[in-house]
Short mmCIF file of C-alpha atoms in Angstrom, two decimals:
data_model
loop_
_atom_site.label_atom_id
_atom_site.label_comp_id
_atom_site.label_asym_id
_atom_site.label_seq_id
_atom_site.Cartn_x
_atom_site.Cartn_y
_atom_site.Cartn_z
CA MET A 1 -10.55 37.97 -15.53
CA ASN A 2 -8.87 38.05 -12.11
CA THR A 3 -5.20 38.89 -12.36
CA LEU A 4 -2.63 40.24 -9.94
CA THR A 5 -2.10 43.98 -10.12
CA SER A 6 1.18 45.72 -9.61
CA ASP A 7 0.48 46.45 -5.93
CA GLU A 8 -0.36 42.84 -5.11
CA ALA A 9 2.25 40.40 -3.83
CA GLU A 10 2.38 36.89 -2.54
CA GLY A 11 2.82 36.56 1.23
CA SER A 12 5.05 34.05 2.95
CA ASP A 13 1.98 31.98 3.80
CA GLY A 14 1.12 31.54 0.14
CA ILE A 15 -1.81 34.05 0.29
CA TYR A 16 -1.86 36.94 -2.13
CA LYS A 17 -2.05 40.39 -0.52
CA ASN A 18 -2.66 43.82 -1.95
CA GLY A 19 -0.68 46.93 -1.23
CA ASN A 20 -2.52 47.50 2.06
CA GLY A 21 -1.56 44.06 3.32
CA ARG A 22 -5.12 42.81 2.99
CA ASP A 23 -5.68 39.22 1.92
CA LYS A 24 -6.89 38.80 -1.62
CA ILE A 25 -7.45 35.08 -0.95
CA SER A 26 -8.34 34.82 2.68
CA PRO A 27 -10.25 32.25 4.69
CA LEU A 28 -10.77 28.73 3.42
CA LYS A 29 -14.47 29.31 2.83
CA GLU A 30 -13.64 32.20 0.52
CA VAL A 31 -11.03 30.10 -1.26
CA TYR A 32 -13.66 27.51 -2.09
CA SER A 33 -16.50 29.91 -2.85
CA GLU A 34 -17.92 30.51 -6.33
CA GLN A 35 -16.25 33.94 -6.38
CA SER A 36 -12.84 32.66 -5.32
CA PRO A 37 -9.84 32.19 -7.60
CA ILE A 38 -10.49 28.45 -7.37
CA GLY A 39 -13.89 28.96 -8.87
CA ASP A 40 -12.50 31.30 -11.52
CA LYS A 41 -11.51 29.07 -14.42
CA THR A 42 -9.72 31.92 -16.15
CA LEU A 43 -7.26 32.56 -13.35
CA TYR A 44 -4.67 30.32 -14.95
CA GLN A 45 -3.92 30.05 -18.61
CA THR A 46 -4.31 26.74 -20.36
CA ILE A 47 -0.91 25.59 -21.51
CA SER A 48 -0.25 22.63 -23.76
CA LEU A 49 2.79 20.56 -22.93
CA PRO A 50 4.81 18.57 -25.42
CA HIS A 51 3.77 14.90 -25.60
CA ASN A 52 6.61 13.11 -27.32
CA VAL A 53 7.97 10.05 -25.57
CA GLY A 54 11.30 11.57 -24.59
CA CYS A 55 9.64 14.55 -22.94
CA GLU A 56 7.20 12.33 -21.04
CA LYS A 57 10.00 10.16 -19.65
CA THR A 58 11.85 13.28 -18.50
CA GLN A 59 8.68 14.77 -17.04
CA TYR A 60 7.88 11.67 -15.00
CA ARG A 61 11.39 11.17 -13.63
CA THR A 62 10.81 13.22 -10.48
CA GLN A 63 7.57 11.38 -9.74
CA TYR A 64 9.32 8.01 -10.05
CA LEU A 65 12.14 9.11 -7.72
CA THR A 66 9.80 10.63 -5.15
CA THR A 67 7.60 7.55 -5.15
CA LEU A 68 10.62 5.30 -4.62
CA ILE A 69 11.55 7.35 -1.55
CA VAL A 70 8.05 7.62 -0.10
CA THR A 71 7.25 3.93 -0.60
CA ILE A 72 10.19 2.95 1.61
CA GLY A 73 7.34 3.02 4.11
CA GLY A 74 6.25 -0.15 2.31
CA PHE A 75 9.79 -1.54 2.73
CA ILE A 76 9.46 -0.93 6.49
CA MET A 77 6.15 -2.78 6.39
CA GLY A 78 7.83 -5.62 4.45
CA THR A 79 10.60 -6.06 7.01
CA THR A 80 7.96 -6.17 9.75
CA LEU A 81 5.95 -8.79 7.87
CA GLY A 82 8.91 -10.90 6.78
CA TRP A 83 10.84 -10.85 10.08
CA THR A 84 8.72 -13.65 11.54
CA SER A 85 9.72 -16.24 8.94
CA PRO A 86 13.48 -16.39 9.67
CA ALA A 87 13.13 -15.18 13.28
CA GLY A 88 10.57 -17.82 14.31
CA PRO A 89 12.96 -20.81 14.27
CA MET A 90 15.69 -18.65 15.86
CA MET A 91 13.39 -17.72 18.75
CA GLU A 92 12.39 -21.34 19.29
CA ASN A 93 16.10 -22.30 19.33
CA GLY A 94 16.67 -20.03 22.31
CA GLN A 95 18.54 -17.08 20.76
CA TYR A 96 16.70 -14.67 23.08
CA GLY A 97 17.96 -16.56 26.13
CA PHE A 98 14.49 -17.46 27.37
CA GLN A 99 11.97 -20.08 26.26
CA ILE A 100 9.66 -19.25 23.38
CA THR A 101 7.13 -21.87 22.31
CA ASP A 102 5.45 -22.43 18.97
CA ASN A 103 2.29 -20.81 20.35
CA ASP A 104 4.34 -17.78 21.47
CA VAL A 105 5.72 -17.41 17.93
CA SER A 106 2.15 -17.52 16.61
CA TRP A 107 1.17 -14.63 18.89
CA ILE A 108 4.34 -12.69 18.07
CA ALA A 109 3.47 -12.95 14.37
CA SER A 110 -0.16 -11.99 15.00
CA CYS A 111 0.62 -8.90 17.09
CA MET A 112 1.87 -7.11 14.00
CA PRO A 113 -1.54 -6.93 12.21
CA LEU A 114 -3.21 -6.00 15.51
CA GLY A 115 -0.90 -3.01 15.75
CA ALA A 116 -1.57 -2.18 12.12
CA MET A 117 -5.31 -2.09 12.85
CA LEU A 118 -4.65 0.61 15.45
CA GLY A 119 -2.54 2.64 13.02
CA CYS A 120 -5.23 2.93 10.34
CA PRO A 121 -7.73 5.15 12.22
CA PHE A 122 -4.84 7.18 13.64
CA VAL A 123 -3.72 8.16 10.16
CA GLY A 124 -7.25 8.57 8.85
CA SER A 125 -8.03 11.16 11.51
CA LEU A 126 -4.82 13.17 11.13
CA VAL A 127 -3.82 12.96 7.46
CA ASN A 128 -5.82 16.06 6.49
CA LYS A 129 -4.70 17.99 9.57
CA LEU A 130 -0.97 17.36 9.74
CA GLY A 131 -0.30 16.56 6.10
CA ARG A 132 1.01 13.47 4.33
CA LYS A 133 4.73 14.20 4.55
CA ARG A 134 4.75 15.20 8.21
CA LEU A 135 2.82 12.08 9.23
CA MET A 136 5.14 9.79 7.28
CA ILE A 137 8.07 11.32 9.15
CA ILE A 138 6.33 11.04 12.55
CA LEU A 139 5.60 7.35 11.95
CA THR A 140 9.30 6.50 12.03
CA VAL A 141 9.16 7.07 15.81
CA PRO A 142 6.92 4.07 16.70
CA ALA A 143 8.82 1.98 14.14
CA LEU A 144 12.16 2.71 15.81
CA PHE A 145 10.81 2.23 19.35
CA GLY A 146 9.23 -1.05 18.27
CA TRP A 147 12.45 -2.45 16.84
CA GLU A 148 14.37 -1.32 19.94
CA MET A 149 11.98 -3.29 22.14
CA ILE A 150 12.31 -6.35 19.89
CA ILE A 151 16.12 -6.15 19.92
CA TYR A 152 16.49 -5.83 23.70
CA ALA A 153 13.43 -7.88 24.76
CA ASN A 154 13.66 -9.98 27.91
CA SER A 155 10.21 -11.57 27.65
CA VAL A 156 7.62 -12.60 25.07
CA ALA A 157 5.40 -9.74 26.22
CA ILE A 158 8.07 -7.15 25.32
CA ILE A 159 8.51 -8.71 21.86
CA CYS A 160 4.74 -8.53 21.36
CA VAL A 161 4.62 -4.84 22.36
CA GLY A 162 7.47 -4.15 19.94
CA ARG A 163 5.59 -5.98 17.20
CA ILE A 164 2.47 -3.93 17.93
CA LEU A 165 4.46 -0.69 17.57
CA THR A 166 6.14 -1.74 14.32
CA GLY A 167 2.76 -2.98 13.12
CA PHE A 168 1.22 0.39 14.05
CA ALA A 169 3.71 2.16 11.78
CA SER A 170 3.21 -0.40 9.00
CA GLY A 171 -0.58 -0.12 9.07
CA SER A 172 -0.34 3.66 9.01
CA TYR A 173 1.98 3.59 6.00
CA SER A 174 -0.45 1.27 4.19
CA VAL A 175 -3.04 4.07 4.36
CA ILE A 176 -1.00 7.19 3.78
CA VAL A 177 1.58 6.12 1.18
CA PRO A 178 -0.94 5.01 -1.52
CA GLN A 179 -2.90 8.23 -0.93
CA TYR A 180 0.18 10.42 -1.36
CA THR A 181 1.26 8.51 -4.46
CA SER A 182 -2.13 8.87 -6.16
CA GLU A 183 -2.12 12.63 -5.45
CA ILE A 184 1.26 13.40 -7.02
CA ALA A 185 0.99 11.14 -10.10
CA ASN A 186 -0.04 11.93 -13.65
CA LYS A 187 -2.98 9.74 -14.63
CA GLU A 188 -0.83 8.12 -17.35
CA ILE A 189 1.51 6.59 -14.74
CA ARG A 190 -0.70 6.50 -11.65
CA GLY A 191 -1.07 2.73 -11.92
CA THR A 192 2.68 2.20 -12.25
CA LEU A 193 3.47 4.39 -9.26
CA GLY A 194 0.68 2.70 -7.32
CA THR A 195 2.43 -0.68 -7.63
CA TYR A 196 5.66 0.66 -6.11
CA PHE A 197 4.22 0.27 -2.61
CA GLN A 198 3.82 -3.49 -2.97
CA LEU A 199 7.20 -3.67 -4.74
CA GLN A 200 8.79 -2.13 -1.66
CA VAL A 201 6.82 -4.45 0.64
CA PHE A 202 8.17 -7.54 -1.12
CA SER A 203 11.64 -6.00 -1.23
CA GLY A 204 11.48 -5.63 2.54
CA ILE A 205 10.35 -9.23 2.91
CA LEU A 206 13.22 -10.43 0.68
CA PHE A 207 15.59 -8.29 2.76
CA THR A 208 14.63 -10.24 5.90
CA TYR A 209 14.76 -13.60 4.10
CA VAL A 210 18.29 -12.99 2.81
CA LEU A 211 19.72 -11.50 6.00
CA GLY A 212 17.96 -14.14 8.08
CA SER A 213 20.02 -16.76 6.23
CA TYR A 214 23.30 -15.17 7.36
CA LEU A 215 22.68 -13.22 10.56
CA ASP A 216 21.53 -14.22 14.00
CA LEU A 217 18.33 -12.83 15.51
CA PHE A 218 20.06 -9.78 17.01
CA GLY A 219 21.79 -8.85 13.73
CA LEU A 220 18.59 -9.32 11.71
CA SER A 221 16.61 -7.06 14.04
CA ILE A 222 19.33 -4.39 14.00
CA ALA A 223 19.30 -4.38 10.19
CA CYS A 224 15.52 -3.95 10.16
CA ALA A 225 15.79 -1.05 12.63
CA ILE A 226 18.20 0.83 10.36
CA VAL A 227 15.60 1.15 7.59
CA PRO A 228 13.34 3.70 9.39
CA VAL A 229 16.43 5.84 10.09
CA VAL A 230 17.28 5.94 6.37
CA TYR A 231 13.64 6.71 5.57
CA LEU A 232 13.56 9.57 8.06
CA CYS A 233 16.57 11.22 6.39
CA LEU A 234 15.26 10.79 2.84
CA MET A 235 11.75 12.06 3.60
CA PHE A 236 13.09 15.58 4.20
CA LEU A 237 14.04 15.66 0.49
CA VAL A 238 10.48 15.35 -0.88
CA PRO A 239 7.74 18.01 -0.85
CA GLU A 240 4.25 17.83 0.58
CA SER A 241 1.37 16.78 -1.68
CA PRO A 242 -0.05 19.69 -3.73
CA ILE A 243 -3.56 18.48 -2.87
CA PHE A 244 -2.88 19.00 0.82
CA TYR A 245 -1.62 22.54 0.23
CA LEU A 246 -4.72 23.34 -1.85
CA SER A 247 -7.00 21.95 0.86
CA LYS A 248 -5.41 24.47 3.24
CA GLY A 249 -5.81 27.34 0.77
CA ASN A 250 -2.05 27.67 0.22
CA ILE A 251 -2.07 28.10 -3.54
CA ALA A 252 1.52 29.30 -3.87
CA GLN A 253 2.97 26.26 -2.11
CA ALA A 254 0.68 23.99 -4.09
CA ARG A 255 2.07 25.46 -7.30
CA LEU A 256 5.66 24.99 -6.13
CA SER A 257 4.93 21.40 -5.14
CA LEU A 258 3.28 20.61 -8.46
CA LYS A 259 6.16 22.22 -10.36
CA TYR A 260 8.54 19.91 -8.51
CA PHE A 261 6.59 16.84 -9.59
CA ARG A 262 6.16 18.03 -13.19
CA ARG A 263 9.81 18.89 -13.88
CA PRO A 264 11.36 20.00 -16.15
CA PHE A 265 8.20 21.75 -17.37
CA GLY A 266 7.49 24.84 -15.31
CA GLN A 267 3.94 25.33 -16.63
CA VAL A 268 1.49 23.62 -14.30
CA ASP A 269 -1.34 26.15 -14.35
CA GLN A 270 -3.72 23.99 -16.37
CA GLU A 271 -3.43 21.05 -13.99
CA LEU A 272 -3.49 23.26 -10.91
CA ASN A 273 -6.67 24.87 -12.17
CA ALA A 274 -8.24 21.43 -12.62
CA MET A 275 -7.28 20.53 -9.05
CA HIS A 276 -8.84 23.80 -7.88
CA GLU A 277 -12.07 23.03 -9.67
CA SER A 278 -12.21 19.54 -8.21
CA LEU A 279 -11.64 20.77 -4.64
CA ALA A 280 -14.12 23.61 -5.11
CA LYS A 281 -16.74 21.15 -6.33
CA THR A 282 -16.05 18.88 -3.37
CA GLU A 283 -16.44 21.80 -0.98
CA ARG A 284 -19.67 22.99 -2.63
CA GLU A 285 -21.19 19.51 -2.54
CA LYS A 286 -19.91 18.71 0.94
CA ILE A 287 -22.42 16.84 3.09
CA PRO A 288 -22.24 15.21 6.54
CA VAL A 289 -19.82 12.27 6.58
CA MET A 290 -22.50 9.66 7.30
CA GLU A 291 -24.55 10.91 4.35
CA ALA A 292 -21.43 10.87 2.18
CA PHE A 293 -21.06 7.16 2.92
CA LYS A 294 -24.62 6.59 1.70
CA THR A 295 -23.88 7.82 -1.82
CA THR A 296 -23.60 5.22 -4.57
CA PRO A 297 -19.89 5.83 -5.37
CA ALA A 298 -19.00 5.63 -1.67
CA LYS A 299 -20.92 2.40 -1.07
CA ARG A 300 -19.60 0.76 -4.22
CA GLY A 301 -16.06 1.95 -3.47
CA LEU A 302 -16.23 0.56 0.06
CA TYR A 303 -17.66 -2.75 -1.15
CA LEU A 304 -14.98 -2.98 -3.83
CA GLY A 305 -12.15 -2.05 -1.45
CA LEU A 306 -13.23 -4.55 1.21
CA GLY A 307 -13.77 -7.23 -1.42
CA VAL A 308 -10.30 -7.07 -2.94
CA MET A 309 -8.75 -7.08 0.54
CA VAL A 310 -10.72 -10.22 1.48
CA PHE A 311 -9.45 -12.05 -1.57
CA MET A 312 -5.93 -10.68 -1.08
CA GLN A 313 -5.66 -12.23 2.37
CA PHE A 314 -7.75 -15.40 2.24
CA THR A 315 -6.14 -16.79 -0.88
CA GLY A 316 -3.14 -17.72 1.26
CA CYS A 317 -0.65 -14.91 0.63
CA ASN A 318 0.32 -14.08 4.19
CA THR A 319 0.39 -17.75 5.09
CA VAL A 320 3.18 -18.08 2.53
CA ILE A 321 4.98 -14.97 3.83
CA PHE A 322 4.79 -15.76 7.54
CA TYR A 323 5.25 -19.51 7.33
CA ALA A 324 7.36 -20.00 4.19
CA THR A 325 10.20 -21.64 6.10
CA THR A 326 7.80 -23.92 7.98
CA ILE A 327 6.04 -25.00 4.78
CA PHE A 328 9.29 -25.94 3.07
CA ASN A 329 10.49 -27.85 6.12
CA ALA A 330 7.29 -29.89 5.89
CA THR A 331 7.84 -30.80 2.24
CA GLY A 332 11.02 -32.77 2.84
CA SER A 333 12.52 -31.09 -0.23
CA SER A 334 16.29 -31.37 -0.73
CA ILE A 335 16.40 -27.58 -1.14
CA SER A 336 17.12 -25.93 2.20
CA SER A 337 14.26 -24.02 3.76
CA ASN A 338 16.30 -20.78 3.83
CA ALA A 339 17.16 -21.10 0.14
CA SER A 340 13.53 -21.81 -0.67
CA THR A 341 12.24 -18.71 1.11
CA VAL A 342 14.89 -16.52 -0.55
CA ILE A 343 13.82 -17.87 -3.95
CA VAL A 344 10.20 -17.06 -3.12
CA GLY A 345 11.21 -13.53 -2.09
CA ILE A 346 13.20 -12.94 -5.28
CA MET A 347 10.28 -14.08 -7.40
CA ALA A 348 7.96 -11.73 -5.51
CA VAL A 349 10.18 -8.69 -6.09
CA LEU A 350 10.82 -9.43 -9.77
CA SER A 351 7.19 -10.14 -10.58
CA THR A 352 5.98 -7.03 -8.74
CA TYR A 353 8.45 -5.04 -10.83
CA VAL A 354 6.87 -6.59 -13.95
CA SER A 355 3.52 -5.38 -12.64
CA THR A 356 4.84 -1.80 -12.54
CA LEU A 357 5.61 -2.08 -16.26
CA VAL A 358 2.30 -3.52 -17.45
CA VAL A 359 -0.43 -2.26 -15.11
CA ASP A 360 -1.01 0.96 -17.08
CA LYS A 361 -0.90 -0.94 -20.39
CA TRP A 362 -2.95 -4.04 -19.67
CA GLY A 363 -5.23 -2.61 -17.01
CA ARG A 364 -6.12 -3.52 -13.44
CA LYS A 365 -8.97 -5.95 -14.08
CA ILE A 366 -7.19 -8.35 -16.43
CA LEU A 367 -4.18 -8.58 -14.10
CA LEU A 368 -6.45 -9.33 -11.14
CA LEU A 369 -8.18 -12.04 -13.16
CA TYR A 370 -4.95 -13.73 -14.27
CA SER A 371 -3.71 -13.47 -10.69
CA VAL A 372 -6.63 -15.09 -8.91
CA VAL A 373 -7.01 -17.92 -11.44
CA ALA A 374 -3.32 -18.84 -11.25
CA MET A 375 -3.31 -18.68 -7.44
CA GLY A 376 -6.24 -21.07 -7.32
CA ILE A 377 -4.41 -23.56 -9.54
CA CYS A 378 -1.25 -23.31 -7.42
CA THR A 379 -2.99 -23.84 -4.08
CA PHE A 380 -4.82 -26.83 -5.61
CA PHE A 381 -1.50 -28.47 -6.53
CA ILE A 382 0.09 -27.66 -3.16
CA GLY A 383 -2.90 -29.22 -1.43
CA GLY A 384 -2.56 -32.27 -3.69
CA PHE A 385 1.11 -32.66 -2.75
CA PHE A 386 0.42 -32.60 0.96
CA TYR A 387 -2.55 -34.95 0.51
CA ALA A 388 -0.27 -37.49 -1.17
CA LYS A 389 2.41 -37.01 1.49
CA ASP A 390 -0.03 -37.43 4.39
CA HIS A 391 -1.48 -40.58 2.83
CA ASN A 392 1.96 -42.20 2.57
CA TYR A 393 2.43 -41.94 -1.19
CA ASP A 394 6.02 -41.67 -2.40
CA VAL A 395 6.51 -37.94 -3.06
CA SER A 396 10.30 -37.98 -3.33
CA SER A 397 10.16 -37.49 -7.09
CA ILE A 398 7.77 -34.51 -6.86
CA GLY A 399 9.37 -32.64 -3.95
CA PHE A 400 9.83 -29.67 -6.27
CA ILE A 401 6.06 -29.09 -6.48
CA PRO A 402 5.70 -26.93 -3.32
CA LEU A 403 8.59 -24.66 -4.34
CA LEU A 404 7.43 -24.38 -7.95
CA SER A 405 3.79 -23.82 -7.00
CA LEU A 406 4.59 -21.28 -4.31
CA CYS A 407 6.88 -19.40 -6.69
CA VAL A 408 4.17 -19.27 -9.37
CA PHE A 409 1.66 -18.29 -6.68
CA ILE A 410 3.87 -15.43 -5.49
CA ILE A 411 4.62 -14.31 -9.07
CA LEU A 412 0.96 -14.06 -10.06
CA PHE A 413 -0.05 -12.66 -6.70
CA SER A 414 2.63 -9.99 -7.06
CA VAL A 415 1.42 -9.06 -10.53
CA GLY A 416 -2.24 -8.75 -9.54
CA PHE A 417 -3.72 -9.17 -6.09
CA GLY A 418 -0.56 -7.96 -4.34
CA PRO A 419 -0.17 -4.39 -5.62
CA ILE A 420 -3.52 -3.57 -7.24
CA PRO A 421 -5.76 -3.50 -4.12
CA TRP A 422 -3.47 -0.85 -2.59
CA MET A 423 -3.54 1.08 -5.84
CA LEU A 424 -7.33 0.90 -6.09
CA MET A 425 -7.63 2.25 -2.56
CA GLY A 426 -6.08 5.52 -3.75
CA GLU A 427 -8.45 5.69 -6.73
CA ILE A 428 -11.96 4.55 -5.82
CA PHE A 429 -13.08 6.73 -2.91
CA PRO A 430 -14.70 10.18 -3.15
CA ALA A 431 -12.39 12.95 -1.96
CA GLN A 432 -14.52 13.88 1.05
CA ILE A 433 -14.30 10.42 2.63
CA LYS A 434 -11.03 9.15 1.16
CA GLY A 435 -9.13 9.30 4.44
CA ILE A 436 -11.85 7.63 6.52
CA ALA A 437 -12.78 5.07 3.86
CA SER A 438 -9.14 4.13 3.26
CA SER A 439 -8.71 3.66 7.01
CA ILE A 440 -11.75 1.39 7.21
CA VAL A 441 -10.51 -0.78 4.35
CA CYS A 442 -6.99 -0.94 5.77
CA MET A 443 -8.29 -1.85 9.23
CA ALA A 444 -10.35 -4.63 7.69
CA ASN A 445 -7.33 -5.80 5.71
CA TRP A 446 -5.14 -6.04 8.80
CA PHE A 447 -7.91 -7.83 10.69
CA PHE A 448 -7.98 -10.35 7.84
CA VAL A 449 -4.17 -10.65 8.11
CA PHE A 450 -4.54 -11.36 11.84
CA LEU A 451 -7.13 -14.08 11.22
CA ALA A 452 -5.12 -15.63 8.39
CA THR A 453 -1.86 -15.76 10.36
CA LYS A 454 -3.01 -16.43 13.93
CA PHE A 455 -5.36 -19.28 13.09
CA PHE A 456 -3.40 -20.87 10.24
CA THR A 457 -1.81 -23.45 12.54
CA SER A 458 -5.16 -24.10 14.25
CA LEU A 459 -6.83 -24.55 10.89
CA VAL A 460 -4.13 -26.99 9.79
CA ALA A 461 -4.56 -28.96 13.01
CA LEU A 462 -8.31 -29.09 12.45
CA ILE A 463 -8.60 -29.89 8.74
CA TYR A 464 -4.96 -30.74 7.81
CA LEU A 465 -2.59 -28.80 5.58
CA TYR A 466 -3.92 -30.13 2.28
CA ASN A 467 -7.52 -29.15 3.05
CA THR A 468 -6.31 -25.71 4.15
CA PHE A 469 -4.78 -25.10 0.73
CA TRP A 470 -7.85 -26.48 -0.99
CA LEU A 471 -9.88 -23.99 1.04
CA TYR A 472 -7.69 -21.28 -0.45
CA THR A 473 -8.52 -22.72 -3.88
CA LEU A 474 -12.23 -22.31 -3.14
CA VAL A 475 -11.66 -18.68 -2.14
CA CYS A 476 -9.81 -18.12 -5.43
CA ILE A 477 -12.79 -19.47 -7.36
CA LEU A 478 -15.08 -17.00 -5.58
CA GLY A 479 -12.52 -14.25 -6.23
CA THR A 480 -12.62 -15.01 -9.95
CA PHE A 481 -16.36 -14.26 -10.07
CA PHE A 482 -15.83 -11.12 -7.98
CA VAL A 483 -13.25 -9.76 -10.41
CA ILE A 484 -15.35 -10.60 -13.49
CA PHE A 485 -18.63 -9.12 -12.29
CA ILE A 486 -17.73 -6.48 -9.67
CA VAL A 487 -14.32 -4.91 -10.30
CA PRO A 488 -14.36 -1.98 -12.80
CA GLU A 489 -11.45 -1.02 -15.03
CA THR A 490 -9.86 2.25 -13.88
CA LYS A 491 -6.91 2.32 -16.29
CA GLY A 492 -6.32 5.74 -17.86
CA LYS A 493 -9.21 7.41 -16.01
CA THR A 494 -8.98 10.50 -13.85
CA LEU A 495 -10.14 10.29 -10.25
CA GLU A 496 -13.34 12.18 -11.17
CA GLU A 497 -14.03 9.81 -14.08
CA ILE A 498 -13.67 6.86 -11.72
CA GLN A 499 -16.28 8.40 -9.40
CA LEU A 500 -18.66 8.78 -12.35
CA LEU A 501 -17.99 5.14 -13.27
CA LEU A 502 -18.84 3.99 -9.74
CA SER A 503 -22.01 6.10 -9.63
CA ALA A 504 -23.36 4.65 -12.90
#
């Protein structure tokens, strides 16, 4: 058994040295070799932790708090997404001091997902070099510059550049935050913590809906710009992921990080040893990246990740987010459009919070199934309302249908297809290609967002609003079959067990 002798000490870099100052655990290749401490399963003692409910709640408290801080990156993304809904009418009313047309607003909305597409490969290429925490801090820079350009813009082009920058930060957070969350979480609460990202996204959207009802365009944009500043300050309070430290061979810092996340229990050796074994196995079995993508788990994970993102976007979610105010103006409802969008935002936040409570109890697959079926029913009824309205039927007595249907849509979307695709992205990919694969899926997702938002008005002009929503219903039907026959259940499984499930 390898143990530290009396003349061995831990260096400041986290590498153990003997009395002569020579590394006991030196280069990364040695760390991951069969003879290294990582390969030695007896290096750390197996320690059993208490499992009563009270202890578990105390143990998970730090993970909940850290995840709430880190997922403010999702809140930043939410403010970027939601800004267009209240800001669109303000821009058209001349609050910038120069003319902005309906087509300009469409491009301003669409620039955000284009910027997000650029952010995904940026993060994928640097996340294993710079670390998760450092990158999340760096990303506040383009977010702040983007909002500054939006606030002081003197042309549509400047607004679009600002939207690209804020979108760049948002797309980057959509890759890195779920990855960090999955790496720090116990498997018992990994699903719950995974839903916090979407909870923060909808909270950010609600933030813009509420403030957009009371503030002018300048005040709304200033409020959105404050959020990255708060995030920057809070991020210095959380540690780096233990997985990142282990990948760099810094065992001492990995232990300190894991102890932080497993408070108040100081014994983390059993879990750290398991992480060592997993990384050592990954290093031993490492193959060229292109060959790694040809493995069955990688191909199935990529197909699954792209599939859930397709159904997330083309069931009408971002149409509701970007154009909520416009949709309610078209209904002729007695409820003001601002009040309607705030109601939708509140429902989204509350229902996503419900998802955090049930996702590790009910499972991912059943929530996705309930979600897609309900969304299909809602879009069918919305399409029916607009069909009746466009064909001159009296709809005054059923003006509540768009609000009710959109609220139910958002509720069920927020429980299933809102948070779970982001959560799955942190679970389904092999460790060697997780960064690249997550970037590919996120890029595809933001491309789908661009298509869904930029061409929504063109689609409505071509096939009318009611047929557009019925098209969403058709997509929901296809999504139902996808969930039933393709999506596996990952509840309660470790990341290695999920890879075995995908390789079966």
